[in-house]
CSV table of C-alpha atoms in Angstrom, one decimal:
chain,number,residue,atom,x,y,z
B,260,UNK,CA,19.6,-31.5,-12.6
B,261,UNK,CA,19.7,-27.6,-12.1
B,262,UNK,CA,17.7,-25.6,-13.9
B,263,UNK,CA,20.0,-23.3,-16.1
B,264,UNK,CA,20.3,-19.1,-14.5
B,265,UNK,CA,17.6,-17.7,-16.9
B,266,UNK,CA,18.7,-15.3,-19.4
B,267,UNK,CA,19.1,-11.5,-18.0
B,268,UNK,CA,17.0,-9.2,-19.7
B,269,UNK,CA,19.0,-6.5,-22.8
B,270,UNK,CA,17.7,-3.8,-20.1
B,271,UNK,CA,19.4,-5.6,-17.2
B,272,UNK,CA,22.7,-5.2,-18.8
B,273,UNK,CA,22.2,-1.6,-20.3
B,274,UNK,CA,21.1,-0.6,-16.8
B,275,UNK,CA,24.7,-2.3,-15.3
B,276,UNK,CA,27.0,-0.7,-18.0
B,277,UNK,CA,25.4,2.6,-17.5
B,278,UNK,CA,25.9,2.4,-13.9
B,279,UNK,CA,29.4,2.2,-13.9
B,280,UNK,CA,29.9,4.8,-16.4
B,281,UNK,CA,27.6,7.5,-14.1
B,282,UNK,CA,29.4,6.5,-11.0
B,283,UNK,CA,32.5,7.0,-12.2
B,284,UNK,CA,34.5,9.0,-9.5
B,285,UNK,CA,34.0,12.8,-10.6
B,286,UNK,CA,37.0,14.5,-9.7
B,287,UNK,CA,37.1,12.5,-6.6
B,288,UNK,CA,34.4,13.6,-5.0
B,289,UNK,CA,32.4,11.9,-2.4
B,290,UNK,CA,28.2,12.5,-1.8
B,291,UNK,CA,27.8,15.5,0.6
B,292,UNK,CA,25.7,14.2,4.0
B,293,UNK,CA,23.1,16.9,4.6
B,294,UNK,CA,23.8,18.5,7.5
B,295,UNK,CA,20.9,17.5,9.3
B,296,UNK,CA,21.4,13.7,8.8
B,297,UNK,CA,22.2,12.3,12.5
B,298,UNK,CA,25.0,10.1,13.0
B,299,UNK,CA,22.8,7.5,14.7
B,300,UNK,CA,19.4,6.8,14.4
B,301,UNK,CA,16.5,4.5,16.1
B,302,UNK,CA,13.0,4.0,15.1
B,303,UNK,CA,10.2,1.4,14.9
B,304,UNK,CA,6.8,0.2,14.8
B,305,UNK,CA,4.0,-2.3,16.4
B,306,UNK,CA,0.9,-3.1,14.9
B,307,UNK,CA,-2.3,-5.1,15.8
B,308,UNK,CA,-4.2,-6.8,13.1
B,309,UNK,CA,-7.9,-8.2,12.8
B,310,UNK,CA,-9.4,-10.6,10.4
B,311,UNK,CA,-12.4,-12.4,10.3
B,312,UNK,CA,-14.0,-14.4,7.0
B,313,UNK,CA,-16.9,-15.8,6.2
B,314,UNK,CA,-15.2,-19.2,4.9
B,315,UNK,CA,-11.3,-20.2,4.5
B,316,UNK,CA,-8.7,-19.0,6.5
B,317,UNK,CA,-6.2,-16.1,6.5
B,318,UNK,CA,-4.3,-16.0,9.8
B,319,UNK,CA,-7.0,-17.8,11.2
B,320,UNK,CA,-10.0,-15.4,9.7
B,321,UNK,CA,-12.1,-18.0,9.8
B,322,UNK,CA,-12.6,-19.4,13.2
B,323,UNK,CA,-15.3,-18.3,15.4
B,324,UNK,CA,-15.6,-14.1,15.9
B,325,UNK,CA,-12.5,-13.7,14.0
B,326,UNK,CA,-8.9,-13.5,15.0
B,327,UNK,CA,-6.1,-11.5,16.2
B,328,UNK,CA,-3.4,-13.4,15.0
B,329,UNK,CA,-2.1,-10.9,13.2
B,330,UNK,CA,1.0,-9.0,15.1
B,331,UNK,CA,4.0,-7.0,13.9
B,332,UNK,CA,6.7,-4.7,15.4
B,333,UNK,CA,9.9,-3.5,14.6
B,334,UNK,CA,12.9,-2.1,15.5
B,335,UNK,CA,15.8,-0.5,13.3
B,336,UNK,CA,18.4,1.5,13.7
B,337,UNK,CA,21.4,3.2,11.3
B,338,UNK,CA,24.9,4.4,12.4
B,339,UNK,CA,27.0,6.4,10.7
B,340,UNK,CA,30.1,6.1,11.7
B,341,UNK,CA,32.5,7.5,8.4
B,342,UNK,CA,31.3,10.5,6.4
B,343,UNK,CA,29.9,8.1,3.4
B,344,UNK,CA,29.8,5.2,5.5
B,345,UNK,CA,26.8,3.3,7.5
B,346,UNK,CA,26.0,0.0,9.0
B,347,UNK,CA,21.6,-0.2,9.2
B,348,UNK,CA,19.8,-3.4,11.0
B,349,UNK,CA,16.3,-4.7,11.3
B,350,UNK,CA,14.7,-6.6,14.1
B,351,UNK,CA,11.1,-8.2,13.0
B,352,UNK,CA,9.0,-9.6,15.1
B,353,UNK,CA,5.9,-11.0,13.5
B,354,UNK,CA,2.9,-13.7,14.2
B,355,UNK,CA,1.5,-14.2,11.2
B,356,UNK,CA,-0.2,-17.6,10.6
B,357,UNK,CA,-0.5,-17.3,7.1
B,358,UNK,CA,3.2,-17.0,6.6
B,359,UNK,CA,4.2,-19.4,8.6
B,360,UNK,CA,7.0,-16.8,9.7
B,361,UNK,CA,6.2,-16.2,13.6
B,362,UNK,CA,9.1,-15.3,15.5
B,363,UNK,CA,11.6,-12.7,15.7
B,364,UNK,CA,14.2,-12.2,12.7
B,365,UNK,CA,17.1,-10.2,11.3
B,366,UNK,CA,15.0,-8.7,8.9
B,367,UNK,CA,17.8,-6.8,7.1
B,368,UNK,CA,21.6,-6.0,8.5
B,369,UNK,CA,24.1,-4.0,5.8
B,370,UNK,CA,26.7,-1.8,5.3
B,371,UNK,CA,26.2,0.8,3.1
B,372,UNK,CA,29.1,3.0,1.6
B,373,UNK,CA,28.0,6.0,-0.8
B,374,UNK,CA,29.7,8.3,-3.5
B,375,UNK,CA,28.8,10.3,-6.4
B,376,UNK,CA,30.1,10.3,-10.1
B,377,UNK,CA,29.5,12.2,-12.7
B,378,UNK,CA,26.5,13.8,-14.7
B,379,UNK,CA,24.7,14.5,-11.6
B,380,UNK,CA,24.4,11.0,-10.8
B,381,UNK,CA,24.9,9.0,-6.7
B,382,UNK,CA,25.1,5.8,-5.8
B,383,UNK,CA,26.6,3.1,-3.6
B,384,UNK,CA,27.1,-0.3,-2.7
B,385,UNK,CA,25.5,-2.4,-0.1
B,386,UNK,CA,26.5,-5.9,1.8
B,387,UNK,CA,24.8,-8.2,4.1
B,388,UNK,CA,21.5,-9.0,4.3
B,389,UNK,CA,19.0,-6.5,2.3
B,390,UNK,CA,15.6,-6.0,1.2
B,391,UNK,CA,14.7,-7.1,-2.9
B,392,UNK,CA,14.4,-4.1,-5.2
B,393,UNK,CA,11.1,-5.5,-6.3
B,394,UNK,CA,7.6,-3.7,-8.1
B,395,UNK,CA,7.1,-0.5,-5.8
B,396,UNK,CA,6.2,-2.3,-2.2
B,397,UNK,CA,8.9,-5.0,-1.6
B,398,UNK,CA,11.4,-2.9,-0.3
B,399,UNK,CA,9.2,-1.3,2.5
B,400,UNK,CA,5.8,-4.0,2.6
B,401,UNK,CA,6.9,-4.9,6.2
B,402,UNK,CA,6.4,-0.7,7.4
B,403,UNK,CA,2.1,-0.8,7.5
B,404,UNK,CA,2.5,3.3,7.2
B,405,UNK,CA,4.0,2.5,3.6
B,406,UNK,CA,1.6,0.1,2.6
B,407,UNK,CA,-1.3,0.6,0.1
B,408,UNK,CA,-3.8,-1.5,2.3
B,409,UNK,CA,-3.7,-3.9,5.7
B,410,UNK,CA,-2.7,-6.5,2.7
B,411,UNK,CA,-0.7,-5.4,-0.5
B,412,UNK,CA,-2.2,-6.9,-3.7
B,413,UNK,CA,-1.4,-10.9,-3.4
B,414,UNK,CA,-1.1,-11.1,-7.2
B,415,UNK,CA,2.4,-9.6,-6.7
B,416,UNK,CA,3.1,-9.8,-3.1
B,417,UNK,CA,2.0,-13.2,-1.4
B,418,UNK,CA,2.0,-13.2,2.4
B,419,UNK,CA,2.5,-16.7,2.4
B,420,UNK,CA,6.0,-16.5,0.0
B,421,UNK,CA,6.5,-13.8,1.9
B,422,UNK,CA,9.8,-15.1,4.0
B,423,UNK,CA,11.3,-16.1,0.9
B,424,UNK,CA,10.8,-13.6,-1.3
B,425,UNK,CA,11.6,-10.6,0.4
B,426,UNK,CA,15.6,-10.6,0.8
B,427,UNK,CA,18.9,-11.4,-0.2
B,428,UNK,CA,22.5,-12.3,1.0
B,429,UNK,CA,24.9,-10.5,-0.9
B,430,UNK,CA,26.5,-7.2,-2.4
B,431,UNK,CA,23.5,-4.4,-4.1
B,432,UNK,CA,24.7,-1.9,-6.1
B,433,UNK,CA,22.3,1.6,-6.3
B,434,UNK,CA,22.4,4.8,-8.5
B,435,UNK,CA,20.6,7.7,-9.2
B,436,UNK,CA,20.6,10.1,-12.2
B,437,UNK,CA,19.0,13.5,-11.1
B,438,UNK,CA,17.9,15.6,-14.4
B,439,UNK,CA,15.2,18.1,-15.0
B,440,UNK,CA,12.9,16.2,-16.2
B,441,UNK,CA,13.4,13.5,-13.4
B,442,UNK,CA,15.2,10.8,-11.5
B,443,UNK,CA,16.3,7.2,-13.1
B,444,UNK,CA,17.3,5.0,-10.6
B,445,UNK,CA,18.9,1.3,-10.9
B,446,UNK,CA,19.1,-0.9,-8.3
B,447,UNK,CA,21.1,-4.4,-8.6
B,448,UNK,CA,22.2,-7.5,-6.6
B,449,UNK,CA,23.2,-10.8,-6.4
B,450,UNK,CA,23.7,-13.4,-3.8
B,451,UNK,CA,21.7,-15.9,-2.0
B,452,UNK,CA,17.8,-15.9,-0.9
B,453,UNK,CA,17.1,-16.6,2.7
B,454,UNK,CA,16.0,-20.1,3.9
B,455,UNK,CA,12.9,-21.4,2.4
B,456,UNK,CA,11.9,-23.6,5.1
B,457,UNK,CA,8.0,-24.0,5.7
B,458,UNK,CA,6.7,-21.8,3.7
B,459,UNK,CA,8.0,-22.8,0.7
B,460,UNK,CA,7.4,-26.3,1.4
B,461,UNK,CA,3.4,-25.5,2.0
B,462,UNK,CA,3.2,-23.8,-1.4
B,463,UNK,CA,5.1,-26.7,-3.0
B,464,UNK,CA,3.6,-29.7,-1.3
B,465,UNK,CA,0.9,-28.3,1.3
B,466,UNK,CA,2.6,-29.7,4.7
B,467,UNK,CA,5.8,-29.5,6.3
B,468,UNK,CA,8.6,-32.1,4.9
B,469,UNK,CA,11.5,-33.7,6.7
B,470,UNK,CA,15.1,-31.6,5.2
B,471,UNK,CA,14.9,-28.1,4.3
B,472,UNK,CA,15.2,-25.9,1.3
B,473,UNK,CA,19.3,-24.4,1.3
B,474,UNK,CA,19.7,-21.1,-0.6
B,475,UNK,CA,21.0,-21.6,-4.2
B,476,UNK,CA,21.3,-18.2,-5.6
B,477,UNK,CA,19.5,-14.3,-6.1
B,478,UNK,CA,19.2,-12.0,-8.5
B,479,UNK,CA,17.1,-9.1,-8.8
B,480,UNK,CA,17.4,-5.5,-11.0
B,481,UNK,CA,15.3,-2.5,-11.0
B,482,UNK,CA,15.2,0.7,-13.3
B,483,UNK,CA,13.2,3.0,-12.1
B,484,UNK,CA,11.6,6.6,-13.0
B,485,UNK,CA,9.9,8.9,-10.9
B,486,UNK,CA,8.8,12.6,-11.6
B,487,UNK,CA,10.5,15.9,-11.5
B,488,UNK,CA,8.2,16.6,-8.2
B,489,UNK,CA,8.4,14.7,-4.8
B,490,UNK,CA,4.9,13.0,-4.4
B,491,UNK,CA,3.5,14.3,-7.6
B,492,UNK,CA,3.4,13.1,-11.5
B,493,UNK,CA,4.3,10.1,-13.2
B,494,UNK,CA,6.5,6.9,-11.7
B,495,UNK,CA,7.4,3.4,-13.4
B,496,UNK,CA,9.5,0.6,-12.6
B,497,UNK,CA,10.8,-2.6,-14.2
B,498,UNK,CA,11.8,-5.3,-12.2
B,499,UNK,CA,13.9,-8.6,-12.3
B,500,UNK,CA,13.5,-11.3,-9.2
B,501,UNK,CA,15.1,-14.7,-9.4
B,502,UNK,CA,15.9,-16.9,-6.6
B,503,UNK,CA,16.7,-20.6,-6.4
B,504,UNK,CA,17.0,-23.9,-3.7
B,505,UNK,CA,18.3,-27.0,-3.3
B,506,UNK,CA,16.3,-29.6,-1.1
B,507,UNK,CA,18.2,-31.0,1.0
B,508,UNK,CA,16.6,-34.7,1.5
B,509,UNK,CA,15.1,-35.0,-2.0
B,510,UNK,CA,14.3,-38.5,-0.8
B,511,UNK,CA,11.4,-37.7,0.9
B,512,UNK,CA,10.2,-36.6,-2.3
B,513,UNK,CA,11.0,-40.0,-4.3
B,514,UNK,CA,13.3,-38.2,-6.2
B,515,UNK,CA,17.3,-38.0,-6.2
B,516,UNK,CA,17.0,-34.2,-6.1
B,517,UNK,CA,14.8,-31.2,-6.3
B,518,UNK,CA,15.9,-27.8,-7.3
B,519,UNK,CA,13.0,-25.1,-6.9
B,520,UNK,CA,14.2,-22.3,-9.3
B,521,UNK,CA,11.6,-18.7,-9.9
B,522,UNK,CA,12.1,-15.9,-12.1
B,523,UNK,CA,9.7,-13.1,-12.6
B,524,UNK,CA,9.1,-9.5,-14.4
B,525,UNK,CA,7.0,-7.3,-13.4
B,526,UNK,CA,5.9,-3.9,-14.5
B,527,UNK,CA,4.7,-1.1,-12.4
B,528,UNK,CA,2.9,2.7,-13.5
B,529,UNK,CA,1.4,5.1,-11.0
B,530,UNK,CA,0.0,8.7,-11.6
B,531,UNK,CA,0.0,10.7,-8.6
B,532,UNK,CA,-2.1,14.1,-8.5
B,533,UNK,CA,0.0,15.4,-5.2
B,534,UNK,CA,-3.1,16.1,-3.7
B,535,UNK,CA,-6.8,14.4,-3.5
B,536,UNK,CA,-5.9,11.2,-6.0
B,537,UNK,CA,-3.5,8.4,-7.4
B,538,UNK,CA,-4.1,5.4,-9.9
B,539,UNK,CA,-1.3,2.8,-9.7
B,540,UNK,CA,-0.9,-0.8,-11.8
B,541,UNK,CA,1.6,-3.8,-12.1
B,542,UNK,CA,1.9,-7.2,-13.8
B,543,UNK,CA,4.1,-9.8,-13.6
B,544,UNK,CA,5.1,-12.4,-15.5
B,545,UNK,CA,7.3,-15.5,-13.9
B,546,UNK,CA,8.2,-18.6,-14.3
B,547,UNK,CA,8.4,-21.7,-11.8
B,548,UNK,CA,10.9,-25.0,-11.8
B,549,UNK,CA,7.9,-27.2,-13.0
B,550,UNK,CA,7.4,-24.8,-16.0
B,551,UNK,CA,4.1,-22.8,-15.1
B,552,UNK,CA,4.1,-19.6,-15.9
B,553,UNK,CA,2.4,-17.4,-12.8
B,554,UNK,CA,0.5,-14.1,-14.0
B,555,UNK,CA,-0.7,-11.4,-11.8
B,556,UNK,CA,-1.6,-7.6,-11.8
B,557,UNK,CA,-3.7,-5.6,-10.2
B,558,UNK,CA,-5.6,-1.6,-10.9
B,559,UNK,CA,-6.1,0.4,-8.1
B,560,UNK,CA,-7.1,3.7,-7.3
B,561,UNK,CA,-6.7,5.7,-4.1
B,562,UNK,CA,-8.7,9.6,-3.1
B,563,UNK,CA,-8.1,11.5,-0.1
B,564,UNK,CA,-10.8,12.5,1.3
B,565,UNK,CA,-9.2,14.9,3.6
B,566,UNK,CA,-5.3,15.5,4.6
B,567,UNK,CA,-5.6,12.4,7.3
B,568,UNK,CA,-8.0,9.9,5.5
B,569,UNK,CA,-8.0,8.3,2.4
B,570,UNK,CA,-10.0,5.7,0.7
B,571,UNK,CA,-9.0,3.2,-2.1
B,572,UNK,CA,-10.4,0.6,-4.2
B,573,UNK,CA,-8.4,-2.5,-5.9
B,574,UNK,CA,-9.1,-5.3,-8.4
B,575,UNK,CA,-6.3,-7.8,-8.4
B,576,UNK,CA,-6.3,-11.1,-10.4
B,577,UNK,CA,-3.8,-13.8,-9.4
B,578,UNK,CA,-3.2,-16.9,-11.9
B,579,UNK,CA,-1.0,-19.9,-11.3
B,580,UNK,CA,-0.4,-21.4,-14.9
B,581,UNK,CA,-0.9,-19.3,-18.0
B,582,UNK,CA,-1.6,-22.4,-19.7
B,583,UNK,CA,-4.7,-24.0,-17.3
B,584,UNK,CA,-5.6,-20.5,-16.6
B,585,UNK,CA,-8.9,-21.7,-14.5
B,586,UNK,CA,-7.8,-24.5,-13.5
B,587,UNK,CA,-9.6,-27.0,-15.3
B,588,UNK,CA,-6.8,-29.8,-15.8
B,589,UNK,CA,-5.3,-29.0,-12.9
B,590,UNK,CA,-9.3,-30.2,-11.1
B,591,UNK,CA,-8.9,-33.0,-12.9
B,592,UNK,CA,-5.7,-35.0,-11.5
B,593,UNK,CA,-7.9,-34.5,-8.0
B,594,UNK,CA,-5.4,-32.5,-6.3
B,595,UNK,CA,-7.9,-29.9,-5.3
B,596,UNK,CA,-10.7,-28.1,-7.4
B,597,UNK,CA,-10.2,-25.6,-10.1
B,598,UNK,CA,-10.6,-22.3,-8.3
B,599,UNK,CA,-7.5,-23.2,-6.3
B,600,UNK,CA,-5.5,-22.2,-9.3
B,601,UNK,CA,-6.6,-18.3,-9.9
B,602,UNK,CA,-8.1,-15.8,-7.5
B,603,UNK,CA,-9.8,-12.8,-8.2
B,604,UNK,CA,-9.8,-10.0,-5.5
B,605,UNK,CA,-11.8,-6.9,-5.6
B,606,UNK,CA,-11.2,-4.8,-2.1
B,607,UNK,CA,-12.1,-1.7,-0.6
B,608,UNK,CA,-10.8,0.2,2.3
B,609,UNK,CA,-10.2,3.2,4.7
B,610,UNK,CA,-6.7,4.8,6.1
B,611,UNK,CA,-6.9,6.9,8.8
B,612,UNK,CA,-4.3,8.9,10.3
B,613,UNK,CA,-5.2,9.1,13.7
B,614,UNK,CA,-2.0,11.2,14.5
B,615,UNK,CA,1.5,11.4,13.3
B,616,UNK,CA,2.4,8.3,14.8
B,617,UNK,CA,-0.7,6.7,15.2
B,618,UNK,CA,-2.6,5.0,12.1
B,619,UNK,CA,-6.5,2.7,11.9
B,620,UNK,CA,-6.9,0.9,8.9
B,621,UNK,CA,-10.2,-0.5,7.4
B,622,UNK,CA,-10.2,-3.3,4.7
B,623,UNK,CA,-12.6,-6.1,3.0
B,624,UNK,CA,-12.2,-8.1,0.3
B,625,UNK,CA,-14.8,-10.2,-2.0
B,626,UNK,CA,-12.9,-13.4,-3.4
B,627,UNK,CA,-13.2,-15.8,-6.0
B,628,UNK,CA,-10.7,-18.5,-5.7
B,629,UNK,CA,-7.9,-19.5,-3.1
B,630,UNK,CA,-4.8,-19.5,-5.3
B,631,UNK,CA,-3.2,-17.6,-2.2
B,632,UNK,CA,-4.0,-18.9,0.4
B,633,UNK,CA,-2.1,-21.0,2.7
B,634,UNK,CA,-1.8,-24.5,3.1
B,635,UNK,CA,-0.5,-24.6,6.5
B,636,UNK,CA,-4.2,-23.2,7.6
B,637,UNK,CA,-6.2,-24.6,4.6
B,638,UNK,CA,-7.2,-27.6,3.4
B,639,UNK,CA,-7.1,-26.5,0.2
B,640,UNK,CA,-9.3,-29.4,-1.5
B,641,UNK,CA,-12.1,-28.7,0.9
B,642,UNK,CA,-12.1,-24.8,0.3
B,643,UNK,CA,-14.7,-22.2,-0.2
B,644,UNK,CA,-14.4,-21.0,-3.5
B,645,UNK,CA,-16.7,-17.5,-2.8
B,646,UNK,CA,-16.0,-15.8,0.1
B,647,UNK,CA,-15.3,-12.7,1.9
B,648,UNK,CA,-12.4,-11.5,4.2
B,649,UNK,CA,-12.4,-8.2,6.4
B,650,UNK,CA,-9.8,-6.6,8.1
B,651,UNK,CA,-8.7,-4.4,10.7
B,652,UNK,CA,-5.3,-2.7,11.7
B,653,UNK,CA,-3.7,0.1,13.9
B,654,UNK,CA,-0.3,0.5,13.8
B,655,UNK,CA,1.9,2.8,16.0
B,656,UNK,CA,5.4,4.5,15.1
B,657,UNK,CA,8.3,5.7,16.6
């Protein structure tokens, strides 16, 4: 039986209401394109990664002198072909053992149509395929110049649920309020998640299972704040994720059906200087089909040392059931040991902007645990439950 669509949050539907009131045509106007903004545009990325651990494995960190397997490029492009109307696509091409997600994709593929309303406010609509408004690094975690690190904190952004996680089928709706004393922005969507496959099935069961994992249904929300000041002051987000499956040989399971349903809130503050330093924290709170209720957050603090490098430092705690928070019970049906069930991260690292187009990144992390790690490159009841993971990456832009 299908677990019932969880209850959408009072701020959900304030933000919605409020949204159609702001975007209200205003005398029939439409939002003015700048000038500048070209009609069609191309751009991209490739990157090369390096990891290598001194037990378990991420993308294969832990074989002999490390790995490479680690690989990323991209190539997107926008047309505008209508004054408030564009069509954007996404090619990914990524080998990424840890994700089970090698091969090339349609990352993202919309069309956009924008307008403004009244009381200063834009917006828009978007259809097709599109990244999840989602804590302040979904939306761009696959551009490595965006990123916060080589890795974003796993507590809220898992490589390995990484295809599943990251976009949506469907219509998203966007506005923006521009005032004084800043900009409120909501973001909203619904639809249907991509396919499961793998991946989900290794963070479910730990192997690959004969049927597959058919989109059910998506939801996310975000209100947003950020600062008077481009770059500078405070920014905060609240955000709304829910995405469900259907398996489609529950058989295989013993069962007559599965449904694999996951809804999560998540808070996010940052405190940018505009200059030499930043602090930035989120937690989130969500809840999985068999009733576990997943916690994670993370602190982390990042100084510039100079205009083109900057340093940062991050403690992130990842927990898999609020109730057997290390993992005790879970040790004890033998499933795999304790630690498997919580991780906790502290890494440090180095960003270097080489050139414009042309970034070296430095990272390592000491672990305790391997509550994200992958099971399609660990044996997770014969893990290490201490151990270290460093990594490299230089990514190049066009």
């Amino acid at each position: 039986m299908k677990a019932p669509f969880p209850p959408i949050a009072p701020w959900f539907v304030a933000a919605c209401l409020q949204c159609v009131v702001l975007l209200l045509p205003g005398g029939g106007s439409h939002a003015e394109t700048p000038a500048t903004e070209p009609e069609f545009s191309l751009h991209g990325f490739a990157s090369q990664g390096y990891s290598n651990s001194t037990a378990n494995n991420f993308n294969s960190s832990g074989q002999s002198g490390g790995s490479f397997d680690f690989r990323e490029a991209v190539v997107n492009g926008r047309w505008r072909f209508a004054e408030h109307t564009s069509v954007a696509a996404q090619a990914l091409y990524r080998a990424a053992p840890v994700s089970v997600d090698d091969g090339v994709r349609l990352d993202y593929a919309f069309l956009d149509h924008a307008f403004t309303g009244t009381l200063g406010a834009t917006g828009g609509v978007l259809l097709g395929r599109f990244k999840n408004p989602y804590g302040f690094f979904n939306e761009t975690r696959d551009v490595p110049f965006t990123r916060s690190g080589i890795i974003l904190p796993q507590s809220m952004y898992t490589e390995r649920g990484r295809p599943f996680t990251m976009s949506s089928q469907g219509i998203l709706v966007y506005a923006d309020l521009y005032q004084p004393w800043g900009t409120l922005g909501f973001k909203g969507s619904y639809g249907k998640p991509v396919r499961g496959g793998a991946p989900l099935e290794y963070i479910l069961f730990s192997r690959d299972l004969p049927g597959e994992f058919e989109p059910d249904r998506a939801a996310t929300a975000q209100l947003r704040y950020d600062g008077p000041e481009y770059g500078r002051g405070w920014s905060a987000a609240l955000s709304y994720q829910q995405y469900a499956y259907d398996f489609s040989q529950p058989r295989s399971l013993g069962v007559d059906d599965f449904h694999f349903d996951f809804h999560t809130m998540a808070a996010s503050l940052q405190y940018d200087s505009g200059e030499r330093w930043k602090v930035l924290g989120e937690v989130a709170r969500g809840k999985a089909f068999d009733g576990a209720i997943r916690l994670g957050g993370y602190l982390q603090a990042n100084y510039r040392l100079r205009p083109d490098v900057e340093v940062f430092a991050r403690g992130d705690l990842m927990i898999l059931d609020e109730r057997d928070r290390w993992g005790k019970k879970y040790a004890q049906s033998g499933r795999c040991p304790d630690y498997c069930r919580y991780a906790k991260d502290f890494s440090v690292g180095l960003n270097w902007d080489i050139r414009p187009d042309l970034q070296l990144r430095l990272e390592w992390h000491h672990v305790n645990g391997t509550a994200w790690l992958s099971g399609a490159e660990n044996d997770l009841r014969d893990s290490t439950e201490r151990w270290n993971l460093g990594l490299a990456q230089l990514s190049w832009r066009f």
